[in-house]
């Protein structure tokens, strides 16, 4: 690995961590789309900063861009508070208009300079190592490494200092207000950090990758855990993994690094989305099917308990009476048999002692409106689940 | 260039005519369908879909090797639809919320699209130049066949919209009721969503990915302020959208270095701003005026009722009192007193005021809900 390659991977990983922290809270607070809005609407801030300083590397650009990001949030909230439109419409109105203003400003005034909308939006990580920070004549590394590094340190410092406040205000804004720390301050603090991170990171990696790194690892982690600390750790791990594997994918395909990292994030999310143990799609579908079968079983047992006459308990009759398809009734009969809840006597079905006890208890819960207790009860009775 | 000259040019110049027509039709159709997106609280869907369309464009090019607009748009449509339904899958099957799902699909699809685009650029055939016009949109690339395409799609949208108007309307405002009526809500839902995706894909070429979401929202958000009727709203949104397209094209073509997309979006934004401020029933200006008027009325009434309580203690209701009594009373100012005099509720004589018969009667009825004067 060459020096530049290591630096690129290092920058990508640092960006991933810097985005992971605010990203986790944005996802938990249902404000993920704000990151998309900020990443677009900072454009006029950058352009105006450039007009003032005529220098693309001036810190004023970052400052103004971050300020525009915060203005976006304030505008969205103001529009929403007027009650004229809903929050998502407010977001959808504010950022394209600010972005348009930025594009027009560039087109009218900065056409001959190196300020390209494509570059701003898409970024090019591969060039990051060439833009170096020279201090007192000594080359101390790529500039973006320093920018991201400092943002990351501040973010982590704030995270550790305000972890409790962030946690409470995220999950219970009312409680946090009553405990004496204002949810508004935490909210704007988080927005400021998101805005600064977006600005600092997108210079190196482009707006879209910033949005992807803020939302995707956090969403992936959220499918795996509900513990905040663990979610933060997973988010950071997923971010770093995608950053490094994405870099090598880009290397192999000779394609955009930002695009590859996003693609890796996408693949990671897809895998977790499908296969996550409790919240993955397959697990959810399986559980739904199991619950359907178990509800049918319960219906069937209740039917047996309600009818003592043999006519009602004949196997063939059950088919037509409960109106199940053949396959389904066979599944349920098998399940009941496996769990020792019914017994056969010349095609007449009857409840066993265990089946009777189960049904009686279930009826109790249903009558007292404690249906949810049935789930726990199943653990005691079932040897095999549906 | 003055206006008449410009209008003449619109009819004679091929390019200008095509672009004006194209942006007008686009504005109309996005405004129309955007109304549904806004009312269904799917405002950001447009943003997500327009990004999600990118890999479709790239894959369509990779497979066919042509830059035929319709083929690329078909690719965009397919990947936009996949994105949309994946968003729904995420929302319904996991505990991730809609904004996370939107942001996820938006960024992941777009990033994948970028990967494909850069991959295509490295391919030996140099035919790929111009694919990135879909990112930022270039109205100038519109040709007559594109406009025909837009017109046909708009026609189909309009037809379906009119055909299923009742179903769309009822689904918008009461989805559960629609289900109990026996309508297949899923089909109606998929139909309207597909049309929204279609409109977005059509606009990609003209205003580009980023600005498409504004085209979908802004005319609808503006139209919403002027009416409470869905039909009027859809119509107004279409008109606003079409005008944004026409004005935007006019402004951008009258100056150098002004890309059409952003100008159209800003014009649409101005429509929104004007509607937010000046719409009669919801607008901020009239709301403020009503607020001030109500406060003035309240002050007037407060003063009058205070006077009424003083006058009540005397046999003669017109017994004069000094103005000083009122000084400690909130709501009393010189101008409220003057207004009461003008309304003939109070008579001023030097430093003394006295209630008139009319003033007394009004004050005694002030809090009587039956009295229509106090509306």
XYZ file of C-alpha atoms in Angstrom:
761
model
C 0.000 0.000 0.000
C 1.304 3.394 -0.909
C 1.271 6.332 1.433
C -1.600 7.973 -0.425
C -3.703 4.823 -0.202
C -3.253 4.648 3.555
C -4.141 8.308 3.856
C -7.298 7.901 1.796
C -8.462 4.984 3.909
C -7.629 6.883 7.057
C -9.609 9.934 5.930
C -12.552 7.754 4.851
C -12.570 5.956 8.196
C -12.388 9.182 10.174
C -15.249 10.632 8.123
C -17.210 7.461 8.810
C -16.726 7.810 12.570
C -17.406 11.547 12.530
C -20.671 10.934 10.665
C -21.654 7.917 12.732
C -22.060 9.849 15.977
C -24.532 12.542 14.875
C -26.042 10.045 12.403
C -27.071 7.683 15.190
C -28.977 10.427 16.952
C -30.518 11.756 13.745
C -31.881 8.298 12.950
C -33.180 7.827 16.496
C -34.789 11.262 16.495
C -36.488 10.630 13.145
C -34.608 13.484 11.548
C -32.488 11.577 9.051
C -33.623 13.672 6.106
C -32.242 16.808 7.749
C -28.746 15.569 6.901
C -29.715 15.393 3.237
C -31.170 18.886 3.399
C -28.097 20.338 5.118
C -25.713 18.685 2.687
C -27.401 20.439 -0.215
C -28.276 23.771 1.279
C -24.756 24.607 2.437
C -23.859 25.350 -1.164
C -24.765 29.075 -1.088
C -22.750 29.454 2.127
C -19.688 28.061 0.409
C -20.200 30.213 -2.658
C -20.664 33.420 -0.667
C -17.628 32.571 1.433
C -15.678 32.110 -1.754
C -16.792 35.480 -3.096
C -15.620 37.168 0.082
C -12.256 35.469 0.400
C -11.540 34.374 -3.185
C -9.884 31.373 -1.575
C -11.362 27.880 -1.631
C -9.331 26.824 1.390
C -10.355 29.619 3.696
C -11.860 28.542 7.025
C -14.502 31.222 6.463
C -16.036 28.925 3.847
C -16.514 26.174 6.395
C -17.885 28.652 8.891
C -20.386 30.158 6.462
C -21.389 26.755 5.156
C -22.030 25.466 8.671
C -24.023 28.619 9.346
C -26.139 27.991 6.236
C -26.743 24.484 7.519
C -28.093 25.861 10.772
C -30.145 28.466 8.906
C -31.693 25.560 6.972
C -32.760 23.893 10.203
C -34.162 27.138 11.599
C -36.031 27.885 8.368
C -37.516 24.399 8.269
C -38.683 24.765 11.837
C -40.077 28.242 11.220
C -42.070 27.136 8.182
C -43.325 24.122 10.059
C -44.417 26.274 13.005
C -46.578 28.488 10.800
C -48.693 25.376 10.303
C -49.060 26.046 6.605
C -47.299 22.836 5.586
C -46.018 19.684 7.290
C -42.429 19.211 8.378
C -41.347 17.029 5.478
C -42.776 19.503 2.980
C -40.890 22.274 4.745
C -37.624 20.348 4.371
C -38.420 19.586 0.744
C -39.024 23.255 0.013
C -36.090 24.804 1.827
C -33.112 22.854 0.598
C -33.750 22.807 -3.175
C -34.363 26.553 -3.117
C -31.161 27.261 -1.180
C -29.333 24.861 -3.465
C -30.743 26.629 -6.528
C -29.543 29.961 -5.184
C -26.087 28.425 -4.788
C -26.086 27.016 -8.318
C -27.196 30.347 -9.797
C -24.575 32.251 -7.802
C -21.904 29.933 -9.158
C -23.184 30.151 -12.709
C -23.399 33.932 -12.672
C -20.163 34.779 -10.956
C -17.746 31.958 -10.486
C -17.833 30.308 -13.848
C -14.125 30.556 -14.479
C -12.937 29.348 -11.095
C -12.574 25.901 -9.706
C -15.903 25.721 -7.935
C -17.838 23.005 -9.582
C -21.274 21.842 -8.500
C -20.360 18.285 -9.460
C -17.275 18.358 -7.286
C -19.196 19.795 -4.364
C -21.932 17.192 -4.557
C -19.950 14.158 -5.485
C -16.516 14.863 -4.035
C -13.371 13.055 -4.965
C -11.628 11.279 -2.166
C -8.800 10.268 -4.474
C -7.578 13.866 -4.624
C -7.632 14.400 -0.865
C -3.989 13.334 -0.282
C -2.741 15.914 -2.786
C -4.097 18.869 -0.871
C -1.548 18.984 1.923
C -1.198 21.119 4.979
C 2.215 22.753 5.196
C 3.150 24.153 8.592
C 6.403 26.095 8.920
C 7.572 24.485 5.710
C 6.939 20.963 7.004
C 4.407 18.702 5.340
C 2.177 17.429 8.143
C -0.313 15.420 6.062
C -3.419 15.977 3.967
C -5.505 18.964 4.926
C -8.773 17.054 5.029
C -7.222 14.641 7.515
C -6.662 17.540 9.875
C -10.106 19.042 9.312
C -11.917 15.752 9.845
C -9.630 14.842 12.713
C -10.425 18.023 14.625
C -14.163 17.747 13.944
C -14.052 14.139 15.113
C -12.256 15.014 18.341
C -14.741 17.793 19.111
C -17.674 15.501 18.284
C -16.409 12.718 20.507
C -15.665 15.196 23.278
C -19.205 16.565 23.082
C -20.630 13.053 22.916
C -18.852 12.000 26.112
C -19.676 15.248 27.891
C -23.360 15.266 27.004
C -24.094 11.578 26.567
C -26.699 11.445 29.317
C -28.441 14.617 28.132
C -28.452 13.409 24.539
C -29.820 10.050 25.539
C -32.666 11.400 27.642
C -33.669 14.167 25.267
C -33.660 11.698 22.368
C -35.942 9.179 23.993
C -38.010 11.404 26.249
C -37.923 15.108 25.450
C -40.519 15.839 28.113
C -38.522 14.153 30.859
C -35.368 15.933 29.786
C -37.141 19.285 29.941
C -38.524 18.535 33.376
C -35.073 17.494 34.587
C -33.842 20.929 33.641
C -31.847 20.570 30.462
C -33.520 22.138 27.539
C -34.278 19.814 24.613
C -33.969 22.844 22.337
C -30.330 23.418 23.256
C -29.507 19.743 22.752
C -31.430 19.824 19.467
C -29.555 22.825 18.107
C -26.283 21.459 19.451
C -26.842 18.251 17.551
C -27.854 20.200 14.448
C -24.707 22.314 14.710
C -22.515 19.246 15.033
C -24.295 17.613 12.069
C -23.897 20.761 10.034
C -20.205 21.177 10.856
C -19.517 17.484 10.231
C -21.311 17.639 6.890
C -19.333 20.678 5.817
C -16.010 19.317 7.009
C -16.535 15.918 5.488
C -18.091 16.775 2.181
C -15.094 18.778 1.057
C -13.287 15.455 0.963
C -15.964 12.911 0.156
C -18.912 14.792 -1.337
C -22.416 15.445 -0.100
C -23.997 12.122 -0.994
C -21.424 10.024 0.849
C -21.847 12.214 3.920
C -25.588 11.554 3.891
C -25.015 7.847 3.307
C -22.476 7.647 6.137
C -24.808 9.464 8.504
C -27.887 7.367 7.849
C -26.924 3.923 6.561
C -24.603 2.592 9.307
C -26.923 3.914 12.009
C -29.983 2.352 10.361
C -28.123 -0.938 9.948
C -27.058 -0.904 13.587
C -30.596 -0.047 14.703
C -31.812 -3.295 13.148
C -29.396 -5.241 15.321
C -29.685 -3.635 18.719
C -31.803 -1.304 20.805
C -29.024 -0.445 23.259
C -27.756 3.064 22.554
C -24.110 2.459 23.430
C -24.015 -0.749 21.443
C -25.752 0.974 18.542
C -23.069 3.674 18.504
C -20.317 1.053 18.462
C -21.979 -0.979 15.697
C -22.530 2.193 13.687
C -18.856 3.120 13.919
C -17.726 -0.417 13.052
C -20.049 -0.580 10.015
C -18.851 2.850 8.898
C -15.167 1.925 9.094
C -15.738 -1.459 7.462
C -17.558 0.127 4.509
C -14.975 2.880 4.201
C -12.079 0.452 3.893
C -13.799 -2.254 1.869
C -15.348 0.439 -0.328
C -11.932 1.865 -1.016
C -10.652 -1.506 -2.231
C -13.792 -2.060 -4.317
C -13.155 1.265 -6.017
C -9.516 0.331 -6.464
C -10.503 -2.922 -8.103
C -13.220 -1.452 -10.350
C -11.303 1.770 -10.984
C -14.449 3.696 -10.047
C -15.528 6.486 -7.701
C -14.439 5.875 -4.108
C -17.473 7.645 -2.635
C -19.742 5.572 -4.861
C -18.054 2.335 -3.818
C -18.193 3.126 -0.119
C -21.908 3.914 -0.475
C -22.398 0.667 -2.365
C -20.694 -1.265 0.433
C -22.939 0.500 2.943
C -25.897 -0.546 0.806
C -24.819 -4.175 0.637
C -24.247 -4.247 4.376
C -27.682 -2.796 4.992
C -29.282 -5.236 2.553
C -27.718 -8.230 4.316
C -28.777 -7.032 7.759
C -32.217 -5.991 6.470
C -32.802 -9.512 5.191
C -31.062 -11.626 7.803
C -31.060 -9.694 11.088
C -31.973 -12.183 13.825
C -35.045 -10.433 15.254
C -35.851 -7.504 13.009
C -34.732 -8.782 9.629
C -37.351 -9.268 6.943
C -36.949 -13.045 6.924
C -37.222 -13.250 10.693
C -40.299 -11.011 10.643
C -41.982 -13.039 7.888
C -41.176 -16.286 9.720
C -42.561 -14.928 12.971
C -45.723 -13.727 11.245
C -46.251 -17.173 9.762
C -45.625 -18.821 13.126
C -48.093 -16.533 14.831
C -50.718 -17.203 12.193
C -50.343 -20.926 12.738
C -50.481 -20.581 16.501
C -53.605 -18.442 16.355
C -55.210 -21.047 14.127
C -54.196 -23.741 16.598
C -55.810 -21.841 19.421
C -59.009 -21.390 17.419
C -59.004 -25.104 16.712
C -58.514 -26.041 20.369
C -61.280 -23.681 21.435
C -63.568 -25.313 18.923
C -62.787 -28.725 20.367
C -63.418 -27.533 23.885
C -66.747 -26.008 22.949
C -68.119 -29.105 21.300
C -68.551 -32.363 23.127
C -70.661 -34.007 20.426
C -68.665 -36.354 18.235
C -70.185 -35.051 15.022
C -68.434 -31.700 15.517
C -65.107 -33.298 16.240
C -64.748 -35.545 13.231
C -61.576 -34.848 11.244
C -63.416 -34.325 7.968
C -65.925 -32.060 9.557
C -63.215 -29.785 10.942
C -62.060 -29.113 7.431
C -65.354 -27.639 6.370
C -66.401 -26.179 9.658
C -63.381 -24.081 10.511
C -63.037 -23.469 6.814
C -59.320 -24.000 6.518
C -57.599 -25.272 3.456
C -56.517 -28.913 3.610
C -52.807 -28.202 3.930
C -53.317 -25.708 6.672
C -55.551 -27.938 8.728
C -53.020 -30.717 8.397
C -50.221 -28.418 9.628
C -52.303 -27.472 12.603
C -53.415 -30.992 13.392
C -49.778 -32.075 13.233
C -48.703 -29.265 15.493
C -51.391 -30.038 18.042
C -50.482 -33.709 17.934
C -46.768 -33.030 18.346
C -47.491 -30.881 21.357
C -49.642 -33.641 22.862
C -52.692 -31.443 22.956
C -55.092 -33.694 21.066
C -55.633 -37.374 20.589
C -57.337 -39.370 17.840
C -59.867 -42.060 18.296
C -61.269 -43.405 15.026
C -60.957 -40.022 13.314
C -62.626 -38.311 16.240
C -60.424 -35.601 17.731
C -60.459 -34.900 21.428
C -58.434 -32.739 23.748
C -55.851 -34.349 25.971
C -55.454 -33.226 29.536
C -52.664 -30.917 28.575
C -54.641 -29.484 25.668
C -57.573 -28.904 27.966
C -55.441 -27.097 30.530
C -53.914 -24.930 27.823
C -57.277 -24.007 26.342
C -58.834 -23.232 29.701
C -55.998 -20.925 30.593
C -56.173 -19.261 27.160
C -59.913 -18.643 27.557
C -59.224 -17.088 30.936
C -56.805 -14.656 29.434
C -59.097 -13.836 26.538
C -62.063 -13.176 28.811
C -60.027 -10.934 31.099
C -58.635 -9.097 28.089
C -55.068 -10.099 28.830
C -54.468 -11.603 25.413
C -50.799 -10.716 25.485
C -50.267 -13.203 28.329
C -51.034 -16.014 25.928
C -47.634 -15.483 24.295
C -45.805 -16.228 27.561
C -48.086 -19.135 28.281
C -47.174 -20.746 24.980
C -43.603 -21.155 26.208
C -44.830 -23.368 29.044
C -46.981 -25.595 26.873
C -45.301 -25.809 23.485
C -42.637 -28.362 22.754
C -42.653 -27.318 19.106
C -43.564 -23.924 17.738
C -45.645 -23.477 14.591
C -35.088 41.989 -25.357
C -38.552 43.169 -24.447
C -41.535 41.002 -23.709
C -43.324 41.164 -27.045
C -40.104 40.272 -28.793
C -39.623 37.362 -26.455
C -43.146 36.089 -26.986
C -42.624 36.279 -30.722
C -39.418 34.335 -30.295
C -41.194 31.624 -28.302
C -43.423 30.957 -31.287
C -40.739 31.134 -33.940
C -37.580 29.756 -32.339
C -37.561 25.944 -32.302
C -35.345 25.472 -29.245
C -37.062 28.090 -27.159
C -40.494 26.788 -28.107
C -39.550 23.226 -27.237
C -38.068 24.153 -23.896
C -40.928 26.452 -22.936
C -43.506 23.818 -23.827
C -41.519 21.076 -22.141
C -41.029 22.925 -18.861
C -44.649 24.087 -18.870
C -45.969 20.553 -19.309
C -43.516 19.236 -16.754
C -44.543 21.902 -14.265
C -48.193 21.087 -14.806
C -47.833 17.348 -14.332
C -45.549 17.603 -11.307
C -47.857 20.144 -9.747
C -50.832 17.874 -10.323
C -49.241 14.755 -8.865
C -47.305 16.710 -6.267
C -50.613 17.705 -4.674
C -51.183 14.058 -3.861
C -47.637 13.630 -2.578
C -47.990 16.612 -0.265
C -51.391 15.592 1.058
C -50.236 12.003 1.575
C -47.281 13.308 3.611
C -44.910 11.817 1.074
C -43.240 15.109 0.299
C -39.704 13.806 0.461
C -40.521 10.789 -1.657
C -39.742 12.905 -4.706
C -36.269 13.637 -3.441
C -35.620 9.974 -2.708
C -37.003 8.713 -6.019
C -35.143 11.218 -8.145
C -31.901 10.031 -6.560
C -32.908 6.390 -6.745
C -33.424 6.686 -10.494
C -29.716 7.176 -11.190
C -28.536 3.536 -11.103
C -31.407 2.676 -13.443
C -30.107 5.157 -15.996
C -26.584 3.760 -15.683
C -27.694 0.126 -15.900
C -29.943 0.851 -18.890
C -26.943 2.366 -20.623
C -24.689 -0.540 -19.645
C -27.156 -3.074 -21.029
C -28.228 -1.348 -24.229
C -25.223 0.858 -24.936
C -27.477 3.582 -26.321
C -28.242 7.044 -25.095
C -31.815 6.860 -26.351
C -33.732 9.031 -23.859
C -36.708 6.727 -23.611
C -34.568 3.680 -22.843
C -32.703 5.544 -20.111
C -35.931 6.898 -18.667
C -37.360 3.391 -18.621
C -34.332 2.309 -16.602
C -34.841 5.293 -14.309
C -38.509 4.410 -13.902
C -37.724 0.818 -12.957
C -35.072 1.694 -10.418
C -37.249 4.502 -9.052
C -40.067 2.035 -8.526
C -37.733 -0.488 -6.883
C -36.532 2.287 -4.573
C -40.080 3.316 -3.722
C -41.214 -0.172 -2.877
C -38.095 -0.889 -0.909
C -38.804 2.249 1.131
C -42.256 0.832 1.860
C -40.769 -2.529 2.737
C -38.400 -0.922 5.215
C -41.187 1.089 6.822
C -43.626 -1.792 7.102
C -41.268 -4.623 7.982
C -38.817 -2.938 10.349
C -39.009 -0.345 13.087
C -37.012 2.139 11.010
C -39.067 5.278 10.424
C -39.982 6.757 7.066
C -37.336 9.495 7.105
C -34.582 6.958 7.732
C -35.924 4.743 4.965
C -36.056 7.680 2.549
C -32.554 8.853 3.414
C -31.194 5.324 3.157
C -32.604 4.576 -0.263
C -31.769 8.041 -1.524
C -28.107 7.940 -0.597
C -27.477 4.254 -1.218
C -29.058 4.190 -4.671
C -27.420 7.430 -5.669
C -24.004 6.249 -4.477
C -24.419 3.011 -6.379
C -25.428 5.038 -9.432
C -22.265 7.127 -9.072
C -20.202 3.962 -8.864
C -21.782 2.730 -12.092
C -21.355 6.087 -13.833
C -17.648 6.278 -13.028
C -17.338 2.649 -14.024
C -18.976 3.453 -17.374
C -16.646 6.385 -17.902
C -13.682 4.052 -17.745
C -15.193 1.816 -20.433
C -13.527 1.911 -23.849
C -16.547 3.168 -25.830
C -16.651 6.919 -25.473
C -20.364 7.053 -26.094
C -21.234 7.761 -22.488
C -20.657 11.517 -22.489
C -23.771 13.362 -21.382
C -25.139 10.754 -19.005
C -24.403 13.119 -16.149
C -26.806 15.659 -17.573
C -29.390 13.715 -15.617
C -27.702 14.784 -12.403
C -28.254 18.488 -12.810
C -30.639 18.558 -15.710
C -30.291 20.501 -18.891
C -33.469 21.845 -20.331
C -31.522 22.739 -23.466
C -31.229 19.061 -24.355
C -34.997 18.732 -24.718
C -36.131 17.874 -28.220
C -39.582 17.764 -29.733
C -40.019 14.035 -29.198
C -39.315 14.488 -25.465
C -42.048 17.089 -25.284
C -44.439 14.724 -27.065
C -43.507 12.032 -24.589
C -44.231 14.378 -21.682
C -47.499 15.466 -23.206
C -48.621 11.864 -23.692
C -47.693 10.908 -20.133
C -49.453 13.999 -18.804
C -52.521 13.057 -20.838
C -52.517 9.537 -19.401
C -52.048 10.918 -15.870
C -54.947 13.291 -16.337
C -57.150 10.548 -17.736
C -56.427 8.134 -14.900
C -56.772 10.903 -12.359
C -60.239 11.793 -13.659
C -61.232 8.148 -13.964
C -60.296 7.265 -10.375
C -60.870 10.721 -8.921
C -63.290 9.543 -6.245
C -61.049 6.671 -5.207
C -57.944 8.847 -4.990
C -59.788 11.454 -3.011
C -61.252 9.100 -0.481
C -57.955 7.252 -0.063
C -56.238 10.557 0.661
C -58.510 11.596 3.450
C -59.701 8.360 4.997
C -57.741 5.258 4.089
C -59.483 3.008 6.600
C -62.919 4.012 5.406
C -61.828 3.308 1.832
C -60.912 -0.215 2.871
C -64.243 -0.833 4.559
C -66.023 0.366 1.426
C -64.397 -2.535 -0.376
C -61.947 -0.642 -2.537
C -58.627 -2.289 -3.142
C -56.520 0.381 -1.476
C -53.291 -1.312 -2.487
C -54.035 -0.953 -6.182
C -55.058 2.712 -5.875
C -52.000 3.338 -3.760
C -49.619 1.688 -6.209
C -51.274 3.536 -9.078
C -50.805 6.976 -7.574
C -47.268 6.216 -6.378
C -46.285 4.920 -9.804
C -47.540 8.094 -11.412
C -45.551 10.199 -8.966
C -42.438 8.171 -9.840
C -43.207 8.609 -13.530
C -43.518 12.380 -13.216
C -40.226 12.585 -11.350
C -38.416 10.505 -13.939
C -39.766 12.758 -16.685
C -38.369 15.804 -14.943
C -34.873 14.421 -14.388
C -33.683 15.501 -17.805
C -35.018 19.028 -17.428
C -34.310 20.134 -13.885
C -32.123 17.308 -12.628
C -32.081 15.114 -9.566
C -31.679 17.648 -6.786
C -34.243 20.151 -7.943
C -36.916 17.652 -8.933
C -38.242 17.352 -5.411
C -38.908 21.095 -5.294
C -40.831 20.901 -8.567
C -43.044 18.265 -7.025
C -43.640 20.111 -3.771
C -43.547 23.826 -4.398
C -46.569 24.248 -6.722
C -48.622 21.933 -4.511
C -47.599 23.671 -1.290
C -48.453 27.019 -2.856
C -51.797 25.794 -4.165
C -52.700 24.314 -0.782
C -52.766 27.785 0.764
C -55.506 29.092 -1.490
C -58.121 26.382 -1.188
C -59.512 23.559 0.875
C -60.867 21.687 -2.118
C -58.776 18.936 -3.659
C -59.947 19.604 -7.195
C -59.126 23.300 -7.020
C -55.812 22.518 -5.380
C -54.745 20.093 -8.115
C -55.776 22.586 -10.785
C -53.998 25.504 -9.117
C -50.869 23.430 -8.554
C -50.806 22.512 -12.229
C -51.181 26.174 -13.173
C -48.463 27.303 -10.746
C -46.173 24.562 -12.001
C -46.742 25.462 -15.630
C -46.144 29.156 -14.965
C -42.949 28.378 -13.029
C -41.764 26.467 -16.077
C -42.618 29.233 -18.524
C -41.273 32.113 -16.432
C -38.181 30.157 -15.440
C -37.383 29.393 -19.053
C -37.988 33.005 -20.045
C -35.682 34.389 -17.359
C -32.920 31.879 -17.895
C -32.956 32.311 -21.662
C -32.773 36.088 -21.394
C -29.454 35.948 -19.587
C -26.190 34.145 -20.096
C -24.947 31.451 -17.770
C -28.275 30.847 -16.092
C -29.286 27.210 -16.029
C -33.008 26.677 -16.404
C -33.604 24.169 -13.587
C -32.576 26.322 -10.635
C -34.413 29.352 -12.029
C -37.621 27.335 -12.388
C -37.233 26.149 -8.808
C -36.714 29.675 -7.520
C -39.787 30.917 -9.422
C -41.763 28.070 -7.889
C -40.322 29.100 -4.538
C -41.548 32.648 -5.078
C -45.033 31.265 -5.739
C -44.795 29.492 -2.395
C -43.573 32.588 -0.579
C -46.338 34.758 -2.028
C -48.946 32.132 -1.177
C -47.636 31.739 2.362
C -47.878 35.452 2.942
C -50.861 36.645 0.928
C -53.369 33.810 0.808
C -56.587 35.178 2.311
C -57.571 32.458 4.750
C -54.258 30.816 5.731
C -51.682 33.431 4.768
C -49.377 34.909 7.373
C -50.205 38.519 6.502
C -53.960 38.203 6.926
C -53.487 36.013 9.947
C -51.441 38.788 11.512
C -54.009 41.405 10.515
C -56.795 39.313 12.014
C -54.719 38.866 15.131
C -54.169 42.594 15.545
C -57.802 43.359 14.815
C -58.957 40.823 17.359
C -56.628 42.260 19.964
C -57.953 45.780 19.307
C -61.535 44.601 19.566
C -60.672 42.862 22.782
C -59.131 46.017 24.253
C -62.152 48.020 23.219
C -64.496 45.501 24.762
C -62.436 45.280 27.925
C -62.561 49.036 28.405
C -66.248 49.169 27.646
C -67.048 46.400 30.075
C -64.926 48.062 32.763
C -66.926 51.254 32.213
C -70.112 49.249 32.302
C -69.268 47.868 35.742
C -68.627 51.369 37.051
C -71.794 52.756 35.491
C -73.842 49.897 36.929
C -73.248 51.178 40.452
C -75.077 54.405 39.640
C -78.751 54.928 39.088
C -78.081 57.156 36.165
C -75.998 55.193 33.711
C -74.814 58.367 32.059
C -73.377 59.705 35.295
C -70.053 61.315 34.344
C -66.750 59.942 35.691
C -63.236 61.272 35.457
C -60.912 59.775 32.908
C -58.393 59.199 35.711
C -60.355 56.174 36.890
C -59.407 54.394 33.710
C -55.701 55.105 33.973
C -54.837 52.008 35.972
C -56.890 49.821 33.764
C -55.186 47.610 31.202
C -56.639 47.925 27.748
C -57.408 51.600 28.192
C -55.620 54.029 25.913
C -56.502 57.435 24.548
C -57.287 55.878 21.196
C -59.627 53.216 22.561
C -61.531 55.936 24.337
C -61.693 57.949 21.142
C -62.942 54.896 19.267
C -65.643 54.339 21.811
C -66.665 57.961 21.352
C -66.743 57.504 17.597
C -68.965 54.485 17.989
C -71.233 56.648 20.078
C -70.876 54.397 23.142
C -69.294 57.096 25.274
C -69.564 60.848 25.558
C -66.462 62.838 26.442
C -66.769 66.184 28.155
C -63.477 67.680 29.207
C -61.929 65.263 31.686
C -65.156 63.405 32.222
C -66.654 60.496 30.363
C -70.101 59.005 30.552
C -71.683 55.969 28.975
C -74.513 56.494 26.519
C -77.669 54.396 26.484
C -76.348 52.565 23.442
C -72.976 51.931 25.055
C -74.651 50.541 28.157
C -76.805 48.178 26.161
C -73.910 46.958 24.047
C -71.762 46.415 27.132
C -74.442 44.468 28.926
C -74.741 42.207 25.914
C -70.987 41.968 25.366
C -70.585 38.381 26.488
C -73.960 37.246 25.332
C -73.271 34.571 22.715
C -76.760 34.963 21.214
C -76.101 38.502 20.164
C -74.972 38.425 16.532
C -73.176 41.771 16.854
C -70.487 40.206 18.954
C -69.411 37.652 16.370
